Short mmCIF file of C-alpha atoms and ligand atoms in Angstrom, two decimals:
data_model
loop_
_atom_site.label_atom_id
_atom_site.label_comp_id
_atom_site.label_asym_id
_atom_site.label_seq_id
_atom_site.Cartn_x
_atom_site.Cartn_y
_atom_site.Cartn_z
CA MET A 22 0.00 0.00 0.00
CA SER A 23 1.32 3.46 -0.86
CA LEU A 24 1.88 5.66 2.15
CA GLN A 25 1.36 9.40 2.46
CA LEU A 26 3.67 11.59 4.51
CA TRP A 27 2.75 14.90 6.13
CA THR A 28 5.58 17.09 7.40
CA HIS A 29 6.36 20.77 8.13
CA CYS A 30 3.74 20.87 10.86
CA ARG A 31 3.15 20.92 14.60
CA ALA A 32 0.76 18.29 15.88
CA ALA A 33 -1.57 18.64 18.87
CA THR A 34 -1.99 14.88 19.18
CA MET A 35 -4.37 15.12 22.19
CA VAL A 36 -2.93 11.83 23.42
CA PRO A 37 -3.82 11.57 27.13
CA ASP A 38 -1.15 11.97 29.80
CA ALA A 39 1.43 13.13 27.27
CA PRO A 40 4.48 14.99 28.64
CA CYS A 41 3.51 18.21 26.76
CA ASP A 42 0.21 20.07 26.93
CA TYR A 43 -2.11 19.00 24.10
CA GLY A 44 0.33 16.13 23.42
CA LEU A 45 2.05 18.73 21.26
CA VAL A 46 4.80 17.56 18.92
CA GLU A 47 6.91 20.29 17.35
CA ASP A 48 8.26 19.45 13.88
CA ALA A 49 5.99 16.45 13.54
CA ALA A 50 5.51 13.85 10.83
CA LEU A 51 2.35 11.87 10.17
CA VAL A 52 2.26 8.78 7.96
CA VAL A 53 -1.11 7.77 6.52
CA ALA A 54 -1.86 4.28 5.19
CA GLY A 55 -5.28 4.13 3.59
CA ASP A 56 -7.72 5.59 6.12
CA THR A 57 -5.43 4.98 9.10
CA LEU A 58 -2.51 6.73 10.76
CA ALA A 59 0.41 4.37 10.37
CA TRP A 60 2.77 6.53 12.39
CA GLY A 61 2.89 9.91 14.13
CA GLY A 62 5.64 11.63 16.08
CA LEU A 63 8.80 13.69 15.86
CA ARG A 64 9.95 13.93 12.25
CA ALA A 65 13.53 13.21 13.35
CA GLU A 66 12.35 9.86 14.74
CA LEU A 67 10.48 8.70 11.63
CA PRO A 68 11.81 5.19 10.85
CA PRO A 69 13.78 5.32 7.54
CA ASP A 70 12.11 2.19 6.12
CA LEU A 71 8.70 3.85 6.60
CA LEU A 72 9.96 7.09 5.01
CA ALA A 73 11.23 5.08 2.02
CA ARG A 74 7.69 3.71 1.46
CA CYS A 75 6.03 7.16 1.41
CA THR A 76 5.16 7.76 -2.23
CA VAL A 77 3.12 10.91 -1.60
CA GLN A 78 4.59 13.79 0.38
CA HIS A 79 2.53 16.70 1.68
CA ASP A 80 4.02 19.96 2.97
CA ALA A 81 1.71 21.26 5.69
CA GLY A 82 3.26 24.73 5.41
CA GLY A 83 3.90 25.07 9.13
CA ALA A 84 0.26 24.44 10.07
CA LEU A 85 -0.94 23.19 13.42
CA ILE A 86 -2.59 19.78 13.03
CA THR A 87 -5.29 18.48 15.37
CA PRO A 88 -7.47 15.39 15.23
CA GLY A 89 -10.64 15.91 13.19
CA LEU A 90 -13.26 17.58 15.35
CA ILE A 91 -16.15 15.51 16.69
CA ASP A 92 -19.56 17.02 17.39
CA CYS A 93 -21.08 14.37 19.68
CA HIS A 94 -24.57 15.81 20.32
CA THR A 95 -26.68 17.35 17.58
CA HIS A 96 -30.31 17.48 16.55
CA LEU A 97 -29.27 18.56 13.06
CA VAL A 98 -32.21 17.12 11.10
CA TYR A 99 -35.40 19.14 11.56
CA GLY A 100 -37.92 21.20 9.62
CA GLY A 101 -38.56 24.92 9.95
CA ASP A 102 -36.93 27.15 12.54
CA ARG A 103 -37.90 28.87 15.78
CA ALA A 104 -36.86 32.45 15.17
CA HIS A 105 -40.38 33.49 16.11
CA GLU A 106 -40.08 31.87 19.55
CA PHE A 107 -36.74 33.55 20.00
CA GLU A 108 -38.63 36.77 19.53
CA LEU A 109 -41.33 35.69 22.02
CA ARG A 110 -38.70 34.94 24.61
CA LEU A 111 -37.21 38.36 24.08
CA ASN A 112 -40.66 39.73 24.76
CA GLY A 113 -40.77 38.00 28.13
CA ALA A 114 -41.92 34.36 27.70
CA SER A 115 -39.74 31.62 29.23
CA TYR A 116 -38.62 28.41 27.45
CA GLU A 117 -40.88 26.36 29.72
CA ASP A 118 -43.86 28.73 29.17
CA ILE A 119 -43.46 28.26 25.42
CA ALA A 120 -43.13 24.48 25.73
CA ARG A 121 -46.24 24.22 27.92
CA ALA A 122 -48.24 26.35 25.48
CA GLY A 123 -47.63 23.81 22.70
CA GLY A 124 -44.72 25.66 21.15
CA GLY A 125 -41.13 24.67 21.57
CA ILE A 126 -40.29 21.16 20.49
CA ALA A 127 -43.91 20.57 19.38
CA SER A 128 -43.73 23.30 16.75
CA THR A 129 -40.58 21.76 15.29
CA VAL A 130 -42.28 18.34 15.33
CA GLN A 131 -45.08 19.79 13.22
CA ALA A 132 -42.65 21.34 10.71
CA THR A 133 -40.53 18.18 10.59
CA ARG A 134 -43.53 15.94 9.94
CA ALA A 135 -44.68 18.27 7.17
CA ALA A 136 -41.28 18.26 5.45
CA SER A 137 -40.32 15.68 2.82
CA ALA A 138 -37.06 13.78 3.15
CA GLN A 139 -35.65 15.94 0.33
CA GLU A 140 -36.57 19.15 2.15
CA LEU A 141 -35.10 17.89 5.41
CA GLN A 142 -31.97 16.81 3.60
CA ALA A 143 -31.50 20.22 1.96
CA GLY A 144 -31.97 22.19 5.20
CA SER A 145 -29.78 19.84 7.22
CA ALA A 146 -27.03 19.77 4.58
CA ARG A 147 -26.64 23.53 4.91
CA ARG A 148 -26.08 23.19 8.63
CA LEU A 149 -23.79 20.22 8.15
CA GLN A 150 -21.63 22.14 5.66
CA GLN A 151 -21.03 24.82 8.27
CA LEU A 152 -19.85 22.24 10.80
CA VAL A 153 -17.71 20.41 8.25
CA GLY A 154 -16.26 23.75 7.13
CA GLU A 155 -14.84 24.12 10.63
CA GLY A 156 -13.10 20.75 10.64
CA VAL A 157 -15.80 18.40 11.93
CA THR A 158 -15.12 14.85 10.65
CA THR A 159 -17.51 12.89 12.89
CA LEU A 160 -20.89 13.96 14.11
CA GLU A 161 -23.82 12.49 15.93
CA ILE A 162 -27.35 13.24 14.74
CA LYS A 163 -30.41 12.47 16.87
CA SER A 164 -33.94 11.86 15.75
CA GLY A 165 -36.62 13.21 18.06
CA TYR A 166 -38.58 15.69 15.96
CA GLY A 167 -40.63 13.01 14.18
CA LEU A 168 -42.04 11.22 17.25
CA ALA A 169 -43.95 8.71 15.12
CA LEU A 170 -42.49 5.70 13.35
CA ASP A 171 -42.54 7.00 9.78
CA HIS A 172 -41.21 10.41 10.72
CA GLU A 173 -38.50 9.12 13.05
CA ARG A 174 -37.45 6.75 10.24
CA LYS A 175 -37.43 9.61 7.73
CA CYS A 176 -35.15 11.70 9.97
CA LEU A 177 -32.75 8.84 10.68
CA GLN A 178 -32.57 7.98 6.99
CA VAL A 179 -31.80 11.61 6.17
CA ALA A 180 -29.08 11.58 8.83
CA ARG A 181 -27.54 8.41 7.36
CA ALA A 182 -27.76 9.86 3.83
CA LEU A 183 -25.93 13.02 4.94
CA GLY A 184 -23.02 10.82 5.97
CA GLN A 185 -22.99 9.25 2.49
CA THR A 186 -22.94 12.57 0.64
CA HIS A 187 -20.45 14.49 2.82
CA ALA A 188 -16.92 13.84 4.00
CA VAL A 189 -18.04 13.16 7.54
CA ASP A 190 -18.91 10.11 9.61
CA VAL A 191 -22.47 10.31 10.94
CA ARG A 192 -23.58 8.36 14.01
CA THR A 193 -27.33 8.18 14.50
CA THR A 194 -29.17 8.24 17.81
CA PHE A 195 -32.84 7.38 18.35
CA LEU A 196 -34.38 10.05 20.56
CA GLY A 197 -38.02 8.96 20.43
CA ALA A 198 -38.30 9.96 24.09
CA HIS A 199 -37.64 13.62 23.33
CA ALA A 200 -41.14 15.05 23.77
CA VAL A 201 -44.73 13.84 23.92
CA PRO A 202 -46.33 14.49 20.50
CA PRO A 203 -49.71 16.27 20.42
CA GLU A 204 -51.70 13.11 19.62
CA TYR A 205 -50.50 11.67 22.96
CA ALA A 206 -51.10 14.83 25.05
CA GLY A 207 -51.80 13.80 28.64
CA ARG A 208 -50.91 10.17 27.86
CA THR A 209 -47.17 10.14 28.34
CA ASP A 210 -47.00 6.47 29.35
CA ASP A 211 -48.90 5.46 26.23
CA TYR A 212 -46.40 7.43 24.16
CA VAL A 213 -43.54 5.62 25.91
CA ASP A 214 -45.24 2.36 24.84
CA SER A 215 -45.07 3.59 21.26
CA VAL A 216 -41.39 4.52 21.65
CA LEU A 217 -40.83 0.93 22.77
CA GLN A 218 -42.54 -0.27 19.60
CA MET A 219 -40.54 2.02 17.29
CA LEU A 220 -37.10 1.21 18.64
CA PRO A 221 -36.77 -2.46 17.60
CA ILE A 222 -38.16 -1.71 14.13
CA LEU A 223 -35.74 1.16 13.47
CA HIS A 224 -32.89 -0.85 14.96
CA ALA A 225 -33.70 -3.80 12.67
CA GLU A 226 -33.53 -1.39 9.72
CA GLY A 227 -29.97 -0.48 10.71
CA LEU A 228 -30.84 3.11 11.54
CA VAL A 229 -29.85 3.27 15.21
CA ASP A 230 -26.36 3.47 16.72
CA ALA A 231 -27.48 4.59 20.20
CA VAL A 232 -30.56 5.54 22.22
CA ASP A 233 -31.14 8.85 24.01
CA GLY A 234 -33.93 10.38 26.11
CA PHE A 235 -34.88 13.73 27.61
CA CYS A 236 -35.24 13.24 31.36
CA GLU A 237 -36.86 16.42 32.63
CA ARG A 238 -40.06 17.63 34.26
CA ILE A 239 -41.21 19.04 30.88
CA ALA A 240 -40.42 15.71 29.18
CA PHE A 241 -40.00 12.19 30.64
CA SER A 242 -39.51 10.95 34.20
CA ALA A 243 -36.60 8.74 35.22
CA ALA A 244 -39.02 5.80 35.49
CA GLN A 245 -40.24 6.33 31.91
CA ILE A 246 -36.69 6.67 30.58
CA GLU A 247 -35.75 3.49 32.42
CA ARG A 248 -38.26 1.52 30.33
CA VAL A 249 -36.64 2.82 27.14
CA PHE A 250 -33.13 2.09 28.41
CA ALA A 251 -34.07 -1.44 29.45
CA LEU A 252 -35.18 -2.18 25.89
CA ALA A 253 -32.06 -0.54 24.43
CA GLN A 254 -29.93 -2.72 26.67
CA ALA A 255 -31.83 -5.84 25.62
CA LEU A 256 -31.16 -4.91 21.98
CA GLY A 257 -27.47 -4.35 22.72
CA LEU A 258 -27.62 -0.62 22.00
CA PRO A 259 -25.65 1.93 24.04
CA VAL A 260 -27.59 4.69 25.79
CA LYS A 261 -27.04 8.36 26.61
CA LEU A 262 -29.26 10.91 28.32
CA HIS A 263 -30.23 14.58 28.33
CA ALA A 264 -29.92 14.87 32.10
CA GLU A 265 -30.19 17.58 34.75
CA GLN A 266 -30.52 20.43 32.24
CA LEU A 267 -33.32 22.39 33.94
CA SER A 268 -33.56 20.48 37.24
CA ASP A 269 -31.97 17.56 39.10
CA SER A 270 -34.13 14.59 38.09
CA GLY A 271 -31.65 11.90 39.08
CA GLY A 272 -31.11 11.15 35.40
CA ALA A 273 -27.34 10.85 35.75
CA GLN A 274 -27.63 8.03 38.30
CA LEU A 275 -30.17 6.24 36.12
CA ALA A 276 -27.99 6.58 33.02
CA ALA A 277 -24.92 5.40 34.93
CA ARG A 278 -26.78 2.24 35.97
CA PHE A 279 -27.12 1.49 32.26
CA HIS A 280 -23.42 2.29 31.66
CA ALA A 281 -24.42 5.24 29.51
CA LEU A 282 -21.87 6.55 27.03
CA SER A 283 -22.69 10.09 28.13
CA CYS A 284 -24.93 12.36 30.16
CA ASP A 285 -25.49 15.69 28.49
CA HIS A 286 -26.20 19.25 29.76
CA LEU A 287 -25.78 18.55 33.54
CA GLU A 288 -26.21 22.09 34.89
CA TRP A 289 -28.06 20.61 37.92
CA LEU A 290 -25.85 17.53 38.36
CA SER A 291 -25.57 16.42 42.02
CA VAL A 292 -22.54 15.00 43.82
CA GLU A 293 -24.19 11.56 43.71
CA GLY A 294 -24.76 11.92 39.99
CA ALA A 295 -21.13 12.83 39.35
CA GLN A 296 -19.94 9.88 41.46
CA ALA A 297 -22.20 7.50 39.57
CA MET A 298 -20.94 8.80 36.24
CA ALA A 299 -17.31 8.45 37.31
CA GLU A 300 -17.86 4.84 38.38
CA ALA A 301 -19.66 3.97 35.15
CA GLY A 302 -17.11 5.71 32.91
CA THR A 303 -19.86 7.96 31.55
CA VAL A 304 -18.70 11.10 29.72
CA ALA A 305 -20.13 14.51 30.68
CA VAL A 306 -21.16 16.35 27.51
CA LEU A 307 -21.31 20.10 28.14
CA LEU A 308 -23.46 22.24 25.88
CA PRO A 309 -22.51 25.88 26.35
CA GLY A 310 -24.59 26.96 23.33
CA ALA A 311 -27.83 25.93 25.04
CA PHE A 312 -26.67 27.45 28.34
CA TYR A 313 -25.99 30.70 26.53
CA PHE A 314 -29.06 30.75 24.30
CA LEU A 315 -31.47 29.99 27.17
CA ARG A 316 -29.60 32.50 29.32
CA GLU A 317 -29.22 29.93 32.05
CA THR A 318 -27.44 31.02 35.18
CA ARG A 319 -26.75 27.70 36.87
CA LEU A 320 -23.30 26.54 35.73
CA PRO A 321 -22.53 22.85 35.24
CA PRO A 322 -20.37 21.75 38.19
CA ILE A 323 -17.01 21.71 36.43
CA ALA A 324 -14.98 21.47 39.64
CA LEU A 325 -17.02 18.44 40.70
CA LEU A 326 -16.49 16.74 37.33
CA ARG A 327 -12.76 17.40 37.54
CA GLU A 328 -12.62 16.18 41.12
CA HIS A 329 -14.23 12.86 40.17
CA GLY A 330 -12.25 12.51 36.95
CA VAL A 331 -15.36 12.50 34.74
CA PRO A 332 -14.18 13.14 31.15
CA MET A 333 -15.74 16.27 29.69
CA ALA A 334 -16.84 16.58 26.06
CA LEU A 335 -18.30 19.65 24.34
CA SER A 336 -20.86 19.87 21.62
CA THR A 337 -23.05 22.31 19.72
CA ASP A 338 -26.41 20.64 20.66
CA SER A 339 -27.33 22.07 17.26
CA ASN A 340 -31.13 22.35 17.39
CA PRO A 341 -33.76 24.96 16.50
CA GLY A 342 -35.02 25.64 20.02
CA SER A 343 -32.25 25.90 22.56
CA SER A 344 -29.04 26.07 20.52
CA PRO A 345 -29.40 27.11 16.88
CA CYS A 346 -25.67 26.79 16.52
CA THR A 347 -23.51 25.34 13.77
CA SER A 348 -20.08 26.33 15.06
CA LEU A 349 -18.11 23.89 17.19
CA LEU A 350 -15.23 26.38 17.39
CA LEU A 351 -17.58 28.88 19.00
CA MET A 352 -18.40 26.20 21.60
CA LEU A 353 -14.70 26.00 22.45
CA ASN A 354 -14.73 29.69 23.21
CA MET A 355 -17.97 29.57 25.17
CA ALA A 356 -16.84 26.59 27.22
CA CYS A 357 -13.79 28.61 28.25
CA THR A 358 -15.51 31.95 28.83
CA LEU A 359 -18.76 30.68 30.38
CA PHE A 360 -17.71 27.41 32.06
CA ARG A 361 -14.03 28.26 32.68
CA LEU A 362 -12.67 25.19 30.94
CA THR A 363 -9.03 25.53 29.97
CA PRO A 364 -8.43 25.69 26.20
CA GLU A 365 -6.80 22.26 26.48
CA GLU A 366 -9.86 20.79 28.21
CA ALA A 367 -12.03 22.40 25.55
CA LEU A 368 -10.01 20.89 22.69
CA ALA A 369 -10.05 17.48 24.40
CA GLY A 370 -13.82 17.97 24.61
CA VAL A 371 -14.23 18.07 20.83
CA THR A 372 -11.66 15.36 20.07
CA ARG A 373 -10.67 12.61 22.52
CA ASN A 374 -13.59 12.92 24.94
CA ALA A 375 -16.16 13.47 22.20
CA ALA A 376 -15.00 10.19 20.64
CA ALA A 377 -15.51 8.49 24.01
CA ALA A 378 -18.99 10.03 24.26
CA LEU A 379 -19.83 8.21 21.02
CA GLY A 380 -18.14 4.98 22.08
CA LEU A 381 -15.59 5.35 19.26
CA ALA A 382 -12.16 4.11 20.31
CA ASP A 383 -10.64 4.53 16.85
CA ARG A 384 -10.43 8.34 16.70
CA GLY A 385 -10.10 11.58 18.66
CA VAL A 386 -6.30 11.46 19.01
CA LEU A 387 -3.43 11.44 16.55
CA ALA A 388 -1.73 8.12 17.25
CA THR A 389 -0.66 4.99 15.42
CA GLY A 390 -3.60 2.85 14.38
CA LYS A 391 -6.22 5.60 14.75
CA ARG A 392 -8.32 6.94 11.92
CA ALA A 393 -6.52 9.40 9.65
CA ASP A 394 -9.03 12.20 10.28
CA PHE A 395 -7.20 15.47 10.95
CA VAL A 396 -7.33 19.20 10.36
CA LEU A 397 -4.64 21.73 9.38
CA TRP A 398 -5.09 25.10 11.05
CA ASP A 399 -3.51 28.46 10.37
CA VAL A 400 -2.64 29.08 14.03
CA GLN A 401 0.52 29.06 16.13
CA ARG A 402 -0.90 27.75 19.40
CA PRO A 403 -3.79 25.36 19.97
CA ALA A 404 -5.32 27.87 22.41
CA GLU A 405 -6.07 30.17 19.47
CA LEU A 406 -8.81 27.77 18.39
CA ALA A 407 -10.70 28.58 21.60
CA TYR A 408 -9.57 32.18 21.84
CA ALA A 409 -10.65 33.70 18.54
CA LEU A 410 -14.39 34.42 18.60
CA GLY A 411 -15.96 33.83 15.22
CA ALA A 412 -12.74 33.05 13.37
CA ASN A 413 -12.30 29.97 11.26
CA PRO A 414 -8.59 29.30 10.75
CA ARG A 415 -9.13 25.91 9.08
CA LEU A 416 -6.81 25.34 6.12
CA LYS A 417 -7.55 21.73 5.15
CA THR A 418 -9.37 18.68 6.38
CA ILE A 419 -8.11 15.15 5.86
CA PHE A 420 -10.93 12.62 6.16
CA LYS A 421 -10.10 8.89 6.16
CA GLY A 422 -6.64 9.74 4.86
CA GLN A 423 -7.76 11.86 1.90
CA VAL A 424 -7.66 15.63 1.53
CA VAL A 425 -11.26 16.82 1.39
N1 DI6 B 519 -32.80 19.52 25.32
C1 DI6 B 519 -32.55 20.60 24.61
O1 DI6 B 519 -31.91 21.55 24.96
C2 DI6 B 519 -33.14 20.42 23.31
N2 DI6 B 519 -33.69 19.12 23.38
C3 DI6 B 519 -33.48 18.64 24.57
O2 DI6 B 519 -33.84 17.52 24.88
C4 DI6 B 519 -34.18 21.41 22.98
C5 DI6 B 519 -34.87 21.02 21.72
C6 DI6 B 519 -35.86 22.05 21.26
O3 DI6 B 519 -36.23 22.99 21.99
O4 DI6 B 519 -36.27 21.92 20.09
FE1 FE B 520 -29.86 18.10 22.94
#
């Protein structure tokens, strides 16, 4: 197999417990074999026999190289938008007021059901291109705006198709337990029954990589989510949970009992919840875009997560209601300014720890044997990626070994 060599670069490998911050290697070399990194390290230490086999040589022009970015929590596929509700909120209504009055998620459900797969695909592709344009090479997309079998299927199929037509790996998550659709108003348990019917069908069609739920007083109780998780577990599917966003519902402990990949949001996470997550190896996914957009004031307990060694990931939560955001770089900045993450924690949150939040052991760091997904940036220091508000210093993306 012909090998490709990348030199004239600095590499923030993001390898854990490396001697340098960011696992930084000055004057690095990366060797790509097919879609895999065959070698990465100091150029001076590149084995000569490997160098001799490199038939393609790329000059990175002094760029900083990071692993491809991973957006591990998005609701990218939906119809319509909620600019009107944004306006309502600015005229005094709260997010919960709007949700209780049949707006919020329900209005997006209506627009998503009304949209054809082609329309959903076109709207979602625009959002996806913005993420990909900032160096995203893997992203998760949840269903949860269809809330009926045919519409959940349509959204998951659109998500899968986006991965086929763009240079990005898409992981799909079934979020049937996102909201109670209008036809089930006042019959939440009956709707949970229908979620339990949808899941095995969609799974059998190969549309589901993981299962998520919204555990919150405006959505589903821990007991209702538990029924969904029990079925996911029986089907061999990993789970994750929107937990403790607006209140402490004990969702983190529940998710940890099911060895959840991640718990997401977590502004109201308790000490017990953090302990349970640490023991289960569950990743904390922080969503500063939603915190910002909803003007929340309760900060996720970062010190507690650090104290218990819970890995922290960061994501856009890209969705029309609480985080209409398609910039993962902006999330780096917001995680630092709003949540006081260090720039290194923030970058780990969109690489190594985001991979863990998706259960993907083959990416998120630049190391031998990992996927050759990486980004060349026109910056000197990795911290600039978190520092510069609204900048996009991406030069090139390499996806599965090929320049995009
Ligand atoms: N939590 C959120 O922040 C989003 N979904 C969820 O479970 C909000 C989704 C929306 O308002 O459309
Ligand atoms: Fe979300």
